[in-house]
Each structure stands twice: as C-alpha cells, then as structure tokens.
C-alpha cells in the first residue's frame, strides 16, 4: 500500500512506500525520496507538531557532514495529509549501520561485527561524545540515551536516532516539550522515581547517561554491575544506581568479578572521568564530565592506543604498558577481540586532525554568532524600553478624558525628550567615527582633538542619562487612574525598571560565552600547531580578526 502525503515546506508530494517499524508512538516508513524515512504518529497531537516545528527551525550542527555522514537523524520536514493535517515528519535514513547494542557485547560483536576491536570502540565512543556535545550546545537534552538509539557504521561513524523524543525548549516562548521516556540503567539517580511527564531535565542528566554508554563501549558491560558482597540478595540495578553502588565506588558492596576489566586498562584521563561521573557526580551531579570532557579525553586516549605485537586485533593504551587482552585471554581462556580479519576501517590520526580543524571552524563560527548577538543587545534594550513606554503612553491616552490638558503637555515633553535623545545619539555616532579616523596618529594636535572629543562624548552621555531620568519621571507622574489601570501601570513600571538588570545579566552571560569560545579556539589552534598541522588561511584570518592567538 502506498500512502501519499505532502511536505510542509513546499507542498511537494511524498509517498510512503513500505512500513519498516511500528511502535506505540508511531510507524516508520520508507519513502520515494532517496535517503529519507518518514515517521507517522498514531496520535499527532498539537504539542507534538509544535515541538517538531521548533526542532525544524533550530537544528544542531552536524559534526560529521564534512565526512559525508549524517550523524543526527534530525527533523528534515513536516508531513501533512490532503486536508492539511500534520501527521509526522521526514528524517534522514542512516544506511549501513548497526545499533551499538550489536557491537559492545563480545558475543554479539563476534557474530555481526568481528572487526570491531578496542581501537574501533574507542573511536565509536569519541564520535558519539562529539555528536552529543553539539546537541547540548544547541540547548537540547537527549533524555532517552541508550544503546539502541545510536547507530554505528564500518568507519566508526555514529548517528543518533529517535531525536523527536528529545527535550526541546522553544527559544522564542521558552515553552519546554519534555522527554517523557527513559531507559532502565541510563536514568541518573536523582531522576529515579520522578514523573518524566512533569520533569524538566538538563544536560547534567545526560552526562550520567553518556558515562554509562561509554562504559558499555569500552568495557562491554554496565558500570553498576559486578559481585554483590552486601547483606542479602543483590538489589535491582535501579537500586544500585540510586545508592551509588558500582565496582569503582568507595566502600561499595559491588566488587569486581574475575571477568571485570580493571579501570586501569583505559587511559588515565578516561579513568578519572569515570570516577568523577559515578563517584563525585552521584551526590553532586553538576560535577559529572560533560560531553566535551569525554570528547577531549577520548581524543587523547585514541592517540595513545597502540597495536599488540602478537595479535593484530589487540590494541592497548601506551599508559598501561602491555597488552591487557593477551593477559586476559591467557588467564580466562577467553579472547573478546580474537584475531579475525574484519572489514572495519579505523579512522587514522589524519582523520582526527581534520576533525579538530572542523571543530575549530565550528567554534569560530559560534564565536562570530555570539558577538553579533552581543552587538545587538543595546538595540534590543532600547526597543524593549520603547515598547514599555508605548504601553504606558496608551494607558495615558485612556486617562486623557479625565486630565486632557495635563496629559497632552506630558506627552509633548516625552516626544521632545525622545527627539533630543535621538539627536544626541546621532551626535555620539559621529564622534565615534571621528575618534576612529584619528586612531594611529600620534601628535600633540591630534591628541588634543581626541581629548576634546572624548570630553564631549562623556558630556553627551551624561545628558542622555539625564534625559532617561526625566522620561522616567514623566512616565510615572500620577494620573487619575482606575484601580485596574493602577495595577497594570505598576506592573509595567516594574518591568521597565527590571530591563536594565536583565540586560546586564544577559551581557555578562554572552561575554562569558565569548571568552569560553575564544579559549576553546586558542587551545585547538595550539594543539594543531604542536602537531605541525596547517590551519587553513581563512581560519587564521578569523583567529586574528577576533583577537585569538594563532601559533602559526
């Protein structure tokens, strides 16, 4: 059966050709559009469609597009029927990939992907952390992170699916569309027992889930598993997570078994992140490593992996000093990375350096975007104040019937002050241009002119402040208001007075973001330079333009 729908963006027809999945939430179909699948909801509620529209308007950056790989199965378009009713959405199809649940488990891996060795699993973890880092950077919370919701191909390139279950916040209205589902073993302790339908989550909750996921990939089992040495029978895994009982915990009744892979096997930076995630992060969730922390540590760990001289499928960290997998196979007579020829292609160090260059480019673009936002703040503040003044003036117009003459006089003064304010603002712009033109000249005459211009500029600023105060006084001068008008007026004045505080907080926040991005870009630039990797000229130009130190 072929079902015909239309795209939201251009009304072009889309055919649903074959149903490939069906769940309690909806159906997934193949379509006549190459590279695209469709998800059709059983119950396409207005809230679901509104959430999809927010996602469609605010996609996260896909970190692997430069590798011709889609790593986030994001909403590509909405789908509607002949009556204009929205039923679901289009999304990219992730081809030739397997669920992480097929590669982390040694037995399953041996059957479906024998070439997935430890190096390969490290790169898989690295790419997954990178994707989640970009998703978090856009303000989304994944919520239902689990092995089945992440796919991996034979190049260690991963992709996140089921993105419509994410927690989404509308940047315009601040409306939160919650993630109402979770998976056992991945829910952080502070959310256990909570109703997801009424709980707003943060990326701090995702940090726990990501730690569990990476542990699965590198060790092959859940961190909150092992030998129970406490009283009675071993509690359920959910209770172990709630109590913080894992095999790497302090005085934990869960102990390593003979098949447990010691934490010392991974790179020390990764070991510290696991300890921080499940020990310190148990009582202080904000201390859990971020996706970027995992990304950075995994890059270091991948570069420190070396091949075993005896078994070509074995890889181990140089910091460990020997092949753990050979020792384990000798002791247990079980080799979870047997020397079987596989088809998996391991990304080279060149790929990783290319990724760093791409990351640097993304950081610089984000920096430019944030700076533009900062530059627009004063204009935004002025517009908001004018809106408040306009609302108050509308109230004053209603009171004119009672005190017409006084109101007309007051409005005229406000208009005169506004006109005077605009004239001064224009004069300030002209002065700034003159000062800019004189920069670089150093003689007594120019210096005296500059001093005079700065003095004039300061005088004009003081006049602007005085005008602003006069306008406020005119606005709040009492009229004969009804009780309802008085209440509304009080609210508007409070909002007006709060605008400056809101502006200051927003400015401080943006300034902090700019400094953070500049630090990230500087660090990436230095790392690339230390490996003699050439940064493209266009990026060097941007680094210099934004006063980020380039070491090349």
Coordinates of C-alpha atoms in Angstrom, one line a residue:
X1 CA 0.0 0.0 0.0
X2 CA 1.3 3.5 -0.9
X3 CA 0.2 6.5 1.1
X4 CA 0.5 9.9 -0.4
X5 CA 1.3 12.9 1.8
X6 CA 2.7 16.4 1.2
X7 CA 5.8 18.3 2.5
X8 CA 5.3 21.3 4.8
X9 CA 8.0 23.3 3.2
X10 CA 6.9 23.2 -0.5
X11 CA 3.8 21.0 -0.7
X12 CA 5.6 18.5 -2.9
X13 CA 4.1 15.0 -2.7
X14 CA 5.8 12.3 -0.6
X15 CA 4.9 8.6 -1.0
X16 CA 5.1 6.2 2.0
X17 CA 6.1 3.0 0.2
X18 CA 6.9 0.4 2.9
X19 CA 6.4 0.3 6.6
X20 CA 9.6 -0.9 8.4
X21 CA 8.8 -0.3 12.0
X22 CA 5.8 0.1 14.3
X23 CA 5.8 1.2 18.0
X24 CA 3.3 2.6 20.5
X25 CA 4.2 6.1 19.3
X26 CA 4.1 5.7 15.6
X27 CA 5.2 4.0 12.4
X28 CA 8.4 4.4 10.4
X29 CA 8.1 4.2 6.6
X30 CA 10.4 4.1 3.6
X31 CA 9.6 6.9 1.1
X32 CA 10.0 7.7 -2.5
X33 CA 12.7 10.3 -1.5
X34 CA 16.2 8.8 -1.7
X35 CA 17.9 8.9 1.7
X36 CA 14.8 9.8 3.7
X37 CA 12.4 7.9 6.0
X38 CA 9.1 9.1 7.4
X39 CA 7.7 8.8 11.0
X40 CA 3.9 8.9 11.2
X41 CA 2.4 9.3 14.7
X42 CA -0.6 7.3 15.8
X43 CA -1.7 10.5 17.6
X44 CA -0.2 13.6 16.1
X45 CA -1.2 16.0 18.9
X46 CA -0.8 19.8 18.6
X47 CA 2.0 19.7 21.2
X48 CA 4.0 17.1 19.1
X49 CA 3.6 19.1 15.9
X50 CA 4.6 22.3 17.7
X51 CA 7.7 20.6 19.1
X52 CA 8.7 19.4 15.6
X53 CA 8.4 22.9 14.3
X54 CA 10.8 24.2 16.9
X55 CA 13.2 21.4 16.0
X56 CA 12.9 22.2 12.3
X57 CA 13.7 25.8 12.9
X58 CA 16.7 25.2 15.3
X59 CA 18.8 22.2 14.1
X60 CA 22.1 21.4 15.8
X61 CA 25.3 21.5 13.9
X62 CA 26.1 18.0 12.4
X63 CA 29.8 17.4 13.2
X64 CA 30.3 14.8 10.6
X65 CA 28.9 16.4 7.5
X66 CA 32.4 17.0 6.2
X67 CA 32.9 13.2 6.2
X68 CA 29.7 12.8 4.1
X69 CA 28.0 11.2 7.0
X70 CA 24.7 12.2 8.7
X71 CA 25.2 11.8 12.4
X72 CA 21.9 13.3 13.7
X73 CA 18.6 12.0 12.3
X74 CA 17.0 15.4 12.7
X75 CA 13.6 16.5 11.6
X76 CA 14.0 17.5 7.9
X77 CA 10.4 18.5 7.1
X78 CA 6.9 18.0 8.4
X79 CA 4.3 15.8 6.5
X80 CA 0.6 16.6 6.1
X81 CA -2.4 14.9 4.5
X82 CA -4.7 16.3 1.8
X83 CA -6.7 18.2 4.5
X84 CA -3.6 20.0 5.7
X85 CA -3.4 18.0 9.0
X86 CA 0.2 17.3 10.1
X87 CA 0.8 13.6 10.7
X88 CA 4.6 13.3 11.2
X89 CA 7.9 14.2 9.7
X90 CA 10.7 13.3 7.3
X91 CA 14.2 12.4 8.6
X92 CA 17.5 11.2 7.1
X93 CA 17.9 7.4 6.7
X94 CA 21.1 6.2 8.4
X95 CA 22.3 3.5 6.0
X96 CA 24.6 0.5 6.5
X97 CA 24.7 0.9 10.3
X98 CA 24.2 -1.2 13.4
X99 CA 22.9 -0.4 16.8
X100 CA 25.6 0.0 19.5
X101 CA 24.0 -2.9 21.3
X102 CA 25.4 -5.1 18.4
X103 CA 29.0 -4.1 18.9
X104 CA 29.6 -3.5 22.6
X105 CA 28.7 -7.1 23.7
X106 CA 31.6 -9.6 22.8
X107 CA 29.3 -12.4 21.8
X108 CA 27.0 -10.4 19.7
X109 CA 30.0 -8.5 18.2
X110 CA 31.7 -11.7 17.2
X111 CA 28.6 -12.7 15.2
X112 CA 27.8 -9.4 13.4
X113 CA 31.0 -7.3 13.5
X114 CA 34.1 -9.4 14.2
X115 CA 36.4 -6.5 13.1
X116 CA 35.2 -4.2 16.0
X117 CA 38.4 -4.1 18.1
X118 CA 39.1 -1.9 21.1
X119 CA 40.5 0.9 19.0
X120 CA 37.4 0.9 16.9
X121 CA 35.2 1.0 20.1
X122 CA 37.3 4.0 21.4
X123 CA 36.6 5.9 18.1
X124 CA 32.9 5.0 18.3
X125 CA 32.8 6.4 21.8
X126 CA 34.7 9.5 20.7
X127 CA 32.3 10.2 17.8
X128 CA 29.3 9.6 20.0
X129 CA 30.5 12.1 22.6
X130 CA 31.2 14.6 19.8
X131 CA 27.6 14.4 18.4
X132 CA 26.1 14.8 21.9
X133 CA 28.4 17.7 22.6
X134 CA 26.9 19.5 19.5
X135 CA 23.3 18.6 20.5
X136 CA 23.9 20.0 24.0
X137 CA 25.5 23.2 22.5
X138 CA 22.1 23.9 20.9
X139 CA 20.3 23.6 24.3
X140 CA 18.7 20.2 23.7
X141 CA 18.5 17.3 26.2
X142 CA 18.6 13.8 24.7
X143 CA 16.8 12.2 27.7
X144 CA 16.5 8.7 26.3
X145 CA 20.2 7.9 25.6
X146 CA 20.6 4.1 25.1
X147 CA 22.5 1.7 23.0
X148 CA 19.6 1.1 20.6
X149 CA 19.2 4.8 19.8
X150 CA 22.8 5.2 18.5
X151 CA 23.9 3.6 15.2
X152 CA 27.5 2.9 14.0
X153 CA 28.8 2.1 10.6
X154 CA 32.0 0.3 9.4
X155 CA 34.0 3.5 9.7
X156 CA 33.3 4.1 13.4
X157 CA 30.9 6.9 12.4
X158 CA 28.0 7.1 14.7
X159 CA 24.5 8.6 14.4
X160 CA 21.8 9.5 16.9
X161 CA 18.2 8.5 16.1
X162 CA 14.8 8.9 17.7
X163 CA 15.5 12.7 18.0
X164 CA 11.9 13.6 18.3
X165 CA 12.0 12.2 21.8
X166 CA 14.5 14.8 22.9
X167 CA 13.6 17.5 25.4
X168 CA 13.1 20.7 23.4
X169 CA 12.9 24.3 24.6
X170 CA 11.3 26.9 22.3
X171 CA 13.8 29.8 22.3
X172 CA 11.0 32.2 21.5
X173 CA 8.4 31.3 24.0
X174 CA 10.6 29.3 26.5
X175 CA 8.0 26.5 26.2
X176 CA 9.5 23.1 27.2
X177 CA 8.5 20.0 25.4
X178 CA 9.7 17.3 27.7
X179 CA 11.3 13.9 27.1
X180 CA 8.7 11.6 28.6
X181 CA 10.6 8.3 28.1
X182 CA 13.7 6.8 29.7
X183 CA 15.6 3.6 29.7
X184 CA 16.5 1.3 32.6
X185 CA 20.1 1.6 33.6
X186 CA 20.6 5.0 32.0
X187 CA 18.4 7.1 34.3
X188 CA 20.5 9.2 36.8
X189 CA 19.9 8.6 40.5
X190 CA 18.3 12.0 41.1
X191 CA 15.6 11.2 38.5
X192 CA 14.7 7.8 39.7
X193 CA 11.0 7.7 40.7
X194 CA 10.3 11.0 39.1
X195 CA 7.5 11.5 36.6
X196 CA 9.1 12.5 33.3
X197 CA 5.8 14.0 32.1
X198 CA 6.2 16.8 34.7
X199 CA 10.0 17.0 35.0
X200 CA 12.3 19.4 33.1
X201 CA 15.7 17.8 32.5
X202 CA 19.1 19.3 31.8
X203 CA 22.2 18.2 30.1
X204 CA 23.6 17.3 33.5
X205 CA 21.2 14.3 33.5
X206 CA 22.5 13.4 30.1
X207 CA 26.1 13.4 31.5
X208 CA 25.3 10.3 33.6
X209 CA 23.7 8.5 30.6
X210 CA 26.7 9.3 28.4
X211 CA 29.1 7.9 31.1
X212 CA 27.1 4.7 31.2
X213 CA 27.1 4.5 27.4
X214 CA 30.9 5.0 27.1
X215 CA 31.5 2.4 29.8
X216 CA 29.4 -0.1 27.8
X217 CA 31.5 0.5 24.7
X218 CA 35.0 0.3 26.4
X219 CA 34.3 -2.4 28.9
X220 CA 31.4 -4.4 27.5
X221 CA 29.0 -4.2 30.5
X222 CA 27.1 -1.7 32.7
X223 CA 29.2 0.1 35.4
X224 CA 26.7 -0.7 38.1
X225 CA 27.2 -4.5 37.8
X226 CA 29.5 -7.0 39.5
X227 CA 29.7 -9.2 42.5
X228 CA 27.4 -8.3 45.4
X229 CA 29.2 -8.5 48.7
X230 CA 26.5 -6.9 50.9
X231 CA 23.8 -8.4 53.1
X232 CA 21.1 -10.5 51.5
X233 CA 20.4 -10.8 47.8
X234 CA 21.8 -8.3 45.3
X235 CA 19.4 -5.3 44.8
X236 CA 18.0 -4.5 41.4
X237 CA 20.2 -2.3 39.1
X238 CA 18.0 0.7 39.7
X239 CA 18.6 0.5 43.4
X240 CA 22.3 0.1 42.9
X241 CA 22.3 3.3 40.8
X242 CA 20.2 5.1 43.4
X243 CA 22.7 4.2 46.2
X244 CA 25.7 4.8 44.0
X245 CA 27.0 1.2 44.3
X246 CA 29.3 0.4 41.4
X247 CA 32.5 -1.6 41.3
X248 CA 34.7 1.6 41.3
X249 CA 33.0 3.2 44.2
X250 CA 34.3 4.0 47.7
X251 CA 33.4 1.1 50.1
X252 CA 30.9 -0.2 47.6
X253 CA 29.3 -3.6 48.2
X254 CA 29.6 -4.2 44.5
X255 CA 33.0 -5.7 43.7
X256 CA 34.8 -6.6 40.5
X257 CA 34.4 -10.2 39.3
X258 CA 37.1 -12.3 37.7
X259 CA 35.8 -11.2 34.3
X260 CA 35.7 -7.5 35.2
X261 CA 38.1 -5.4 33.2
X262 CA 40.0 -3.1 35.6
X263 CA 39.7 0.7 35.2
X264 CA 43.4 1.0 34.9
X265 CA 43.3 -0.5 31.4
X266 CA 41.9 2.7 29.9
X267 CA 43.9 5.9 29.6
X268 CA 44.2 7.7 33.0
X269 CA 42.2 10.7 31.7
X270 CA 39.3 8.3 30.9
X271 CA 39.6 6.6 34.3
X272 CA 39.4 9.9 36.1
X273 CA 36.2 10.8 34.2
X274 CA 34.5 7.5 35.1
X275 CA 35.4 8.1 38.8
X276 CA 34.2 11.7 38.6
X277 CA 30.9 10.7 36.8
X278 CA 29.9 7.9 39.2
X279 CA 31.5 8.9 42.5
X280 CA 31.6 12.7 42.8
X281 CA 28.7 13.0 40.4
X282 CA 26.5 10.8 42.5
X283 CA 25.9 13.4 45.1
X284 CA 26.9 16.5 43.1
X285 CA 25.5 15.9 39.6
X286 CA 27.0 19.1 38.2
X287 CA 30.5 17.6 38.7
X288 CA 29.9 14.9 36.1
X289 CA 32.0 15.2 33.0
X290 CA 30.4 17.0 30.1
X291 CA 30.2 15.6 26.6
X292 CA 33.1 17.8 25.7
X293 CA 35.1 16.5 28.6
X294 CA 34.6 12.9 27.2
X295 CA 35.3 14.1 23.7
X296 CA 38.7 15.6 24.7
X297 CA 39.7 12.7 26.9
X298 CA 38.8 10.2 24.2
X299 CA 40.9 12.0 21.6
X300 CA 43.9 11.8 23.9
X301 CA 43.1 8.1 24.6
X302 CA 42.8 7.2 20.9
X303 CA 46.1 8.8 20.1
X304 CA 47.7 6.8 22.9
X305 CA 46.4 3.4 21.7
X306 CA 49.0 1.1 20.2
X307 CA 48.8 -2.3 18.4
X308 CA 49.8 -5.6 20.0
X309 CA 52.9 -7.2 18.5
X310 CA 51.4 -10.7 19.0
X311 CA 47.7 -10.4 18.0
X312 CA 46.9 -7.8 15.3
X313 CA 43.3 -7.3 16.6
X314 CA 44.6 -6.3 20.0
X315 CA 45.0 -2.6 20.9
X316 CA 46.0 -1.2 24.3
X317 CA 46.9 2.1 25.9
X318 CA 50.5 3.0 26.0
X319 CA 50.0 4.2 29.5
X320 CA 49.1 0.7 30.6
X321 CA 52.4 -0.6 29.2
X322 CA 51.4 -4.0 27.9
X323 CA 48.6 -5.9 26.1
X324 CA 45.9 -6.5 28.6
X325 CA 43.9 -8.6 26.2
X326 CA 46.7 -11.1 25.7
X327 CA 47.0 -11.5 29.5
X328 CA 43.2 -11.8 29.9
X329 CA 42.9 -14.4 27.2
X330 CA 45.7 -16.4 28.9
X331 CA 44.1 -16.2 32.3
X332 CA 40.4 -16.8 31.3
X333 CA 40.9 -18.7 28.0
X334 CA 38.5 -16.1 26.5
X335 CA 39.6 -13.6 23.9
X336 CA 36.9 -10.9 23.4
X337 CA 39.0 -9.4 20.5
X338 CA 40.1 -12.5 18.6
X339 CA 42.4 -12.1 15.7
X340 CA 39.8 -12.4 13.0
X341 CA 40.0 -10.3 9.8
X342 CA 37.3 -7.7 9.9
X343 CA 36.1 -5.1 7.5
X344 CA 36.0 -2.2 10.0
X345 CA 38.0 0.7 8.8
X346 CA 39.7 2.6 11.7
X347 CA 39.9 6.3 11.2
X348 CA 43.5 7.5 11.0
X349 CA 45.2 10.2 13.0
X350 CA 44.8 12.4 9.9
X351 CA 41.0 12.0 10.3
X352 CA 41.2 13.1 13.9
X353 CA 43.3 16.2 13.0
X354 CA 40.8 17.0 10.2
X355 CA 38.1 16.8 12.8
X356 CA 40.0 19.2 15.0
X357 CA 40.2 21.7 12.2
X358 CA 36.5 21.3 11.6
X359 CA 35.8 21.7 15.3
X360 CA 38.0 24.9 15.3
X361 CA 35.9 26.2 12.3
X362 CA 32.7 25.5 14.2
X363 CA 33.9 27.2 17.3
X364 CA 34.9 30.3 15.4
X365 CA 31.5 30.5 13.6
X366 CA 29.8 30.1 17.0
X367 CA 32.0 33.0 18.3
X368 CA 31.0 35.2 15.4
X369 CA 27.4 34.4 16.1
X370 CA 27.7 35.2 19.8
X371 CA 29.5 38.5 19.1
X372 CA 26.7 39.6 16.7
X373 CA 24.2 38.8 19.4
X374 CA 26.2 40.9 21.9
X375 CA 26.3 43.9 19.5
X376 CA 22.6 43.7 19.1
X377 CA 21.9 43.8 22.8
X378 CA 21.9 47.6 23.2
X379 CA 19.4 48.0 20.3
X380 CA 17.3 45.3 21.8
X381 CA 17.3 47.0 25.2
X382 CA 16.3 50.3 23.6
X383 CA 13.5 48.6 21.6
X384 CA 12.1 46.9 24.7
X385 CA 12.1 50.2 26.6
X386 CA 10.3 51.9 23.8
X387 CA 7.7 49.2 23.9
X388 CA 7.2 49.7 27.6
X389 CA 6.9 53.5 27.0
X390 CA 4.4 52.9 24.3
X391 CA 2.3 50.7 26.5
X392 CA 2.4 53.3 29.3
X393 CA 1.5 56.0 26.8
X394 CA -1.5 54.0 25.7
X395 CA -2.7 54.0 29.3
X396 CA -2.1 57.7 29.5
X397 CA -4.3 58.2 26.4
X398 CA -7.1 56.5 28.2
X399 CA -6.7 58.9 31.1
X400 CA -6.7 61.9 28.8
X401 CA -10.5 62.1 29.1
X402 CA -10.1 62.9 32.8
X403 CA -7.0 65.1 32.6
X404 CA -6.7 66.0 28.9
X405 CA -4.6 69.2 29.2
X406 CA -2.1 67.7 31.6
X407 CA -1.7 64.6 29.5
X408 CA -1.1 66.5 26.3
X409 CA 1.6 68.5 27.9
X410 CA 3.3 65.5 29.3
X411 CA 3.2 63.6 26.1
X412 CA 4.7 66.6 24.2
X413 CA 7.5 66.7 26.7
X414 CA 8.2 63.0 26.2
X415 CA 8.2 63.4 22.5
X416 CA 10.6 66.4 22.8
X417 CA 12.9 64.4 25.0
X418 CA 12.8 61.5 22.7
X419 CA 13.7 63.8 19.8
X420 CA 16.5 65.3 21.8
X421 CA 17.7 61.8 22.8
X422 CA 17.8 60.7 19.1
X423 CA 19.8 63.9 18.2
X424 CA 22.3 63.2 20.9
X425 CA 22.6 59.5 19.9
X426 CA 23.3 60.6 16.3
X427 CA 25.9 63.1 17.6
X428 CA 27.6 60.3 19.6
X429 CA 27.9 58.1 16.5
X430 CA 29.5 61.0 14.6
X431 CA 32.0 61.4 17.4
X432 CA 32.9 57.7 17.4
X433 CA 33.6 57.9 13.7
X434 CA 35.8 60.9 14.2
X435 CA 37.7 59.2 17.0
X436 CA 38.1 56.1 14.9
X437 CA 39.5 58.1 12.0
X438 CA 42.1 59.7 14.3
X439 CA 43.4 56.4 15.7
X440 CA 47.0 55.7 14.8
X441 CA 48.1 59.3 14.6
X442 CA 50.4 60.4 17.4
X443 CA 51.0 64.2 17.7
X444 CA 50.0 66.8 20.2
X445 CA 47.4 68.4 17.9
X446 CA 45.6 65.1 17.2
X447 CA 45.9 64.2 20.9
X448 CA 44.3 67.4 22.0
X449 CA 41.4 66.9 19.5
X450 CA 40.9 63.4 20.7
X451 CA 40.8 64.6 24.3
X452 CA 38.2 67.2 23.4
X453 CA 36.1 64.6 21.5
X454 CA 36.2 62.2 24.5
X455 CA 35.2 65.0 26.8
X456 CA 32.3 66.0 24.5
X457 CA 31.3 62.3 24.3
X458 CA 31.2 62.0 28.1
X459 CA 29.2 65.2 28.4
X460 CA 26.6 63.9 25.9
X461 CA 26.4 60.6 27.7
X462 CA 25.6 62.4 30.9
X463 CA 22.9 64.3 29.0
X464 CA 21.4 61.0 27.8
X465 CA 21.3 59.7 31.3
X466 CA 19.6 62.9 32.5
X467 CA 17.0 62.6 29.6
X468 CA 16.3 59.0 30.6
X469 CA 15.6 60.0 34.2
X470 CA 13.4 62.9 33.0
X471 CA 11.4 60.5 30.8
X472 CA 11.0 58.0 33.7
X473 CA 9.8 60.8 35.9
X474 CA 7.3 62.0 33.3
X475 CA 6.1 58.4 32.8
X476 CA 5.5 57.7 36.5
X477 CA 3.8 61.1 37.2
X478 CA 0.4 60.3 38.7
X479 CA -2.7 60.3 36.6
X480 CA -6.2 59.8 37.7
X481 CA -6.2 56.0 37.1
X482 CA -8.8 53.4 37.8
X483 CA -7.8 50.7 40.2
X484 CA -7.2 48.3 37.3
X485 CA -5.1 50.9 35.5
X486 CA -3.1 51.5 38.6
X487 CA -2.3 47.8 38.9
X488 CA -1.3 47.4 35.3
X489 CA 0.8 50.6 35.5
X490 CA 2.7 49.3 38.5
X491 CA 3.5 46.1 36.7
X492 CA 4.7 47.9 33.6
X493 CA 6.9 50.2 35.6
X494 CA 8.4 47.3 37.4
X495 CA 9.1 45.6 34.1
X496 CA 10.7 48.8 32.8
X497 CA 13.0 49.1 35.8
X498 CA 14.0 45.4 35.5
X499 CA 15.1 45.8 31.9
X500 CA 18.5 47.2 32.9
X501 CA 19.2 44.3 35.3
X502 CA 18.1 41.8 32.6
X503 CA 20.4 43.5 30.1
X504 CA 23.3 43.4 32.5
X505 CA 22.9 39.7 33.2
X506 CA 22.5 38.8 29.5
X507 CA 25.6 40.9 28.7
X508 CA 27.6 39.1 31.4
X509 CA 26.4 35.7 30.1
X510 CA 27.3 36.5 26.5
X511 CA 30.7 37.9 27.5
X512 CA 31.4 34.7 29.4
X513 CA 30.4 32.6 26.3
X514 CA 32.7 34.7 24.1
X515 CA 35.7 34.2 26.4
X516 CA 34.9 30.4 26.6
X517 CA 34.8 30.1 22.8
X518 CA 38.0 32.2 22.4
X519 CA 39.7 29.9 24.9
X520 CA 38.5 26.8 23.0
X521 CA 39.7 28.2 19.7
X522 CA 43.0 29.2 21.1
X523 CA 43.5 25.7 22.6
X524 CA 42.6 23.9 19.4
X525 CA 44.9 26.2 17.4
X526 CA 47.8 25.4 19.8
X527 CA 47.1 21.7 19.6
X528 CA 47.1 21.7 15.8
X529 CA 50.3 23.7 15.8
X530 CA 52.0 21.3 18.2
X531 CA 51.5 18.5 15.6
X532 CA 52.6 20.8 12.7
X533 CA 49.1 20.7 11.2
X534 CA 48.5 23.7 9.0
X535 CA 45.4 25.7 9.8
X536 CA 43.6 27.0 6.6
X537 CA 44.3 30.6 5.8
X538 CA 40.6 31.6 6.2
X539 CA 40.6 30.3 9.8
X540 CA 43.9 32.1 10.5
X541 CA 42.3 35.3 9.3
X542 CA 39.3 34.8 11.6
X543 CA 41.6 33.9 14.5
X544 CA 43.5 37.1 14.1
X545 CA 40.3 39.1 13.5
X546 CA 38.7 38.0 16.8
X547 CA 42.0 38.5 18.7
X548 CA 42.5 34.8 19.3
X549 CA 46.2 33.9 19.5
X550 CA 47.3 31.8 16.5
X551 CA 50.5 29.9 17.0
X552 CA 51.1 29.6 13.2

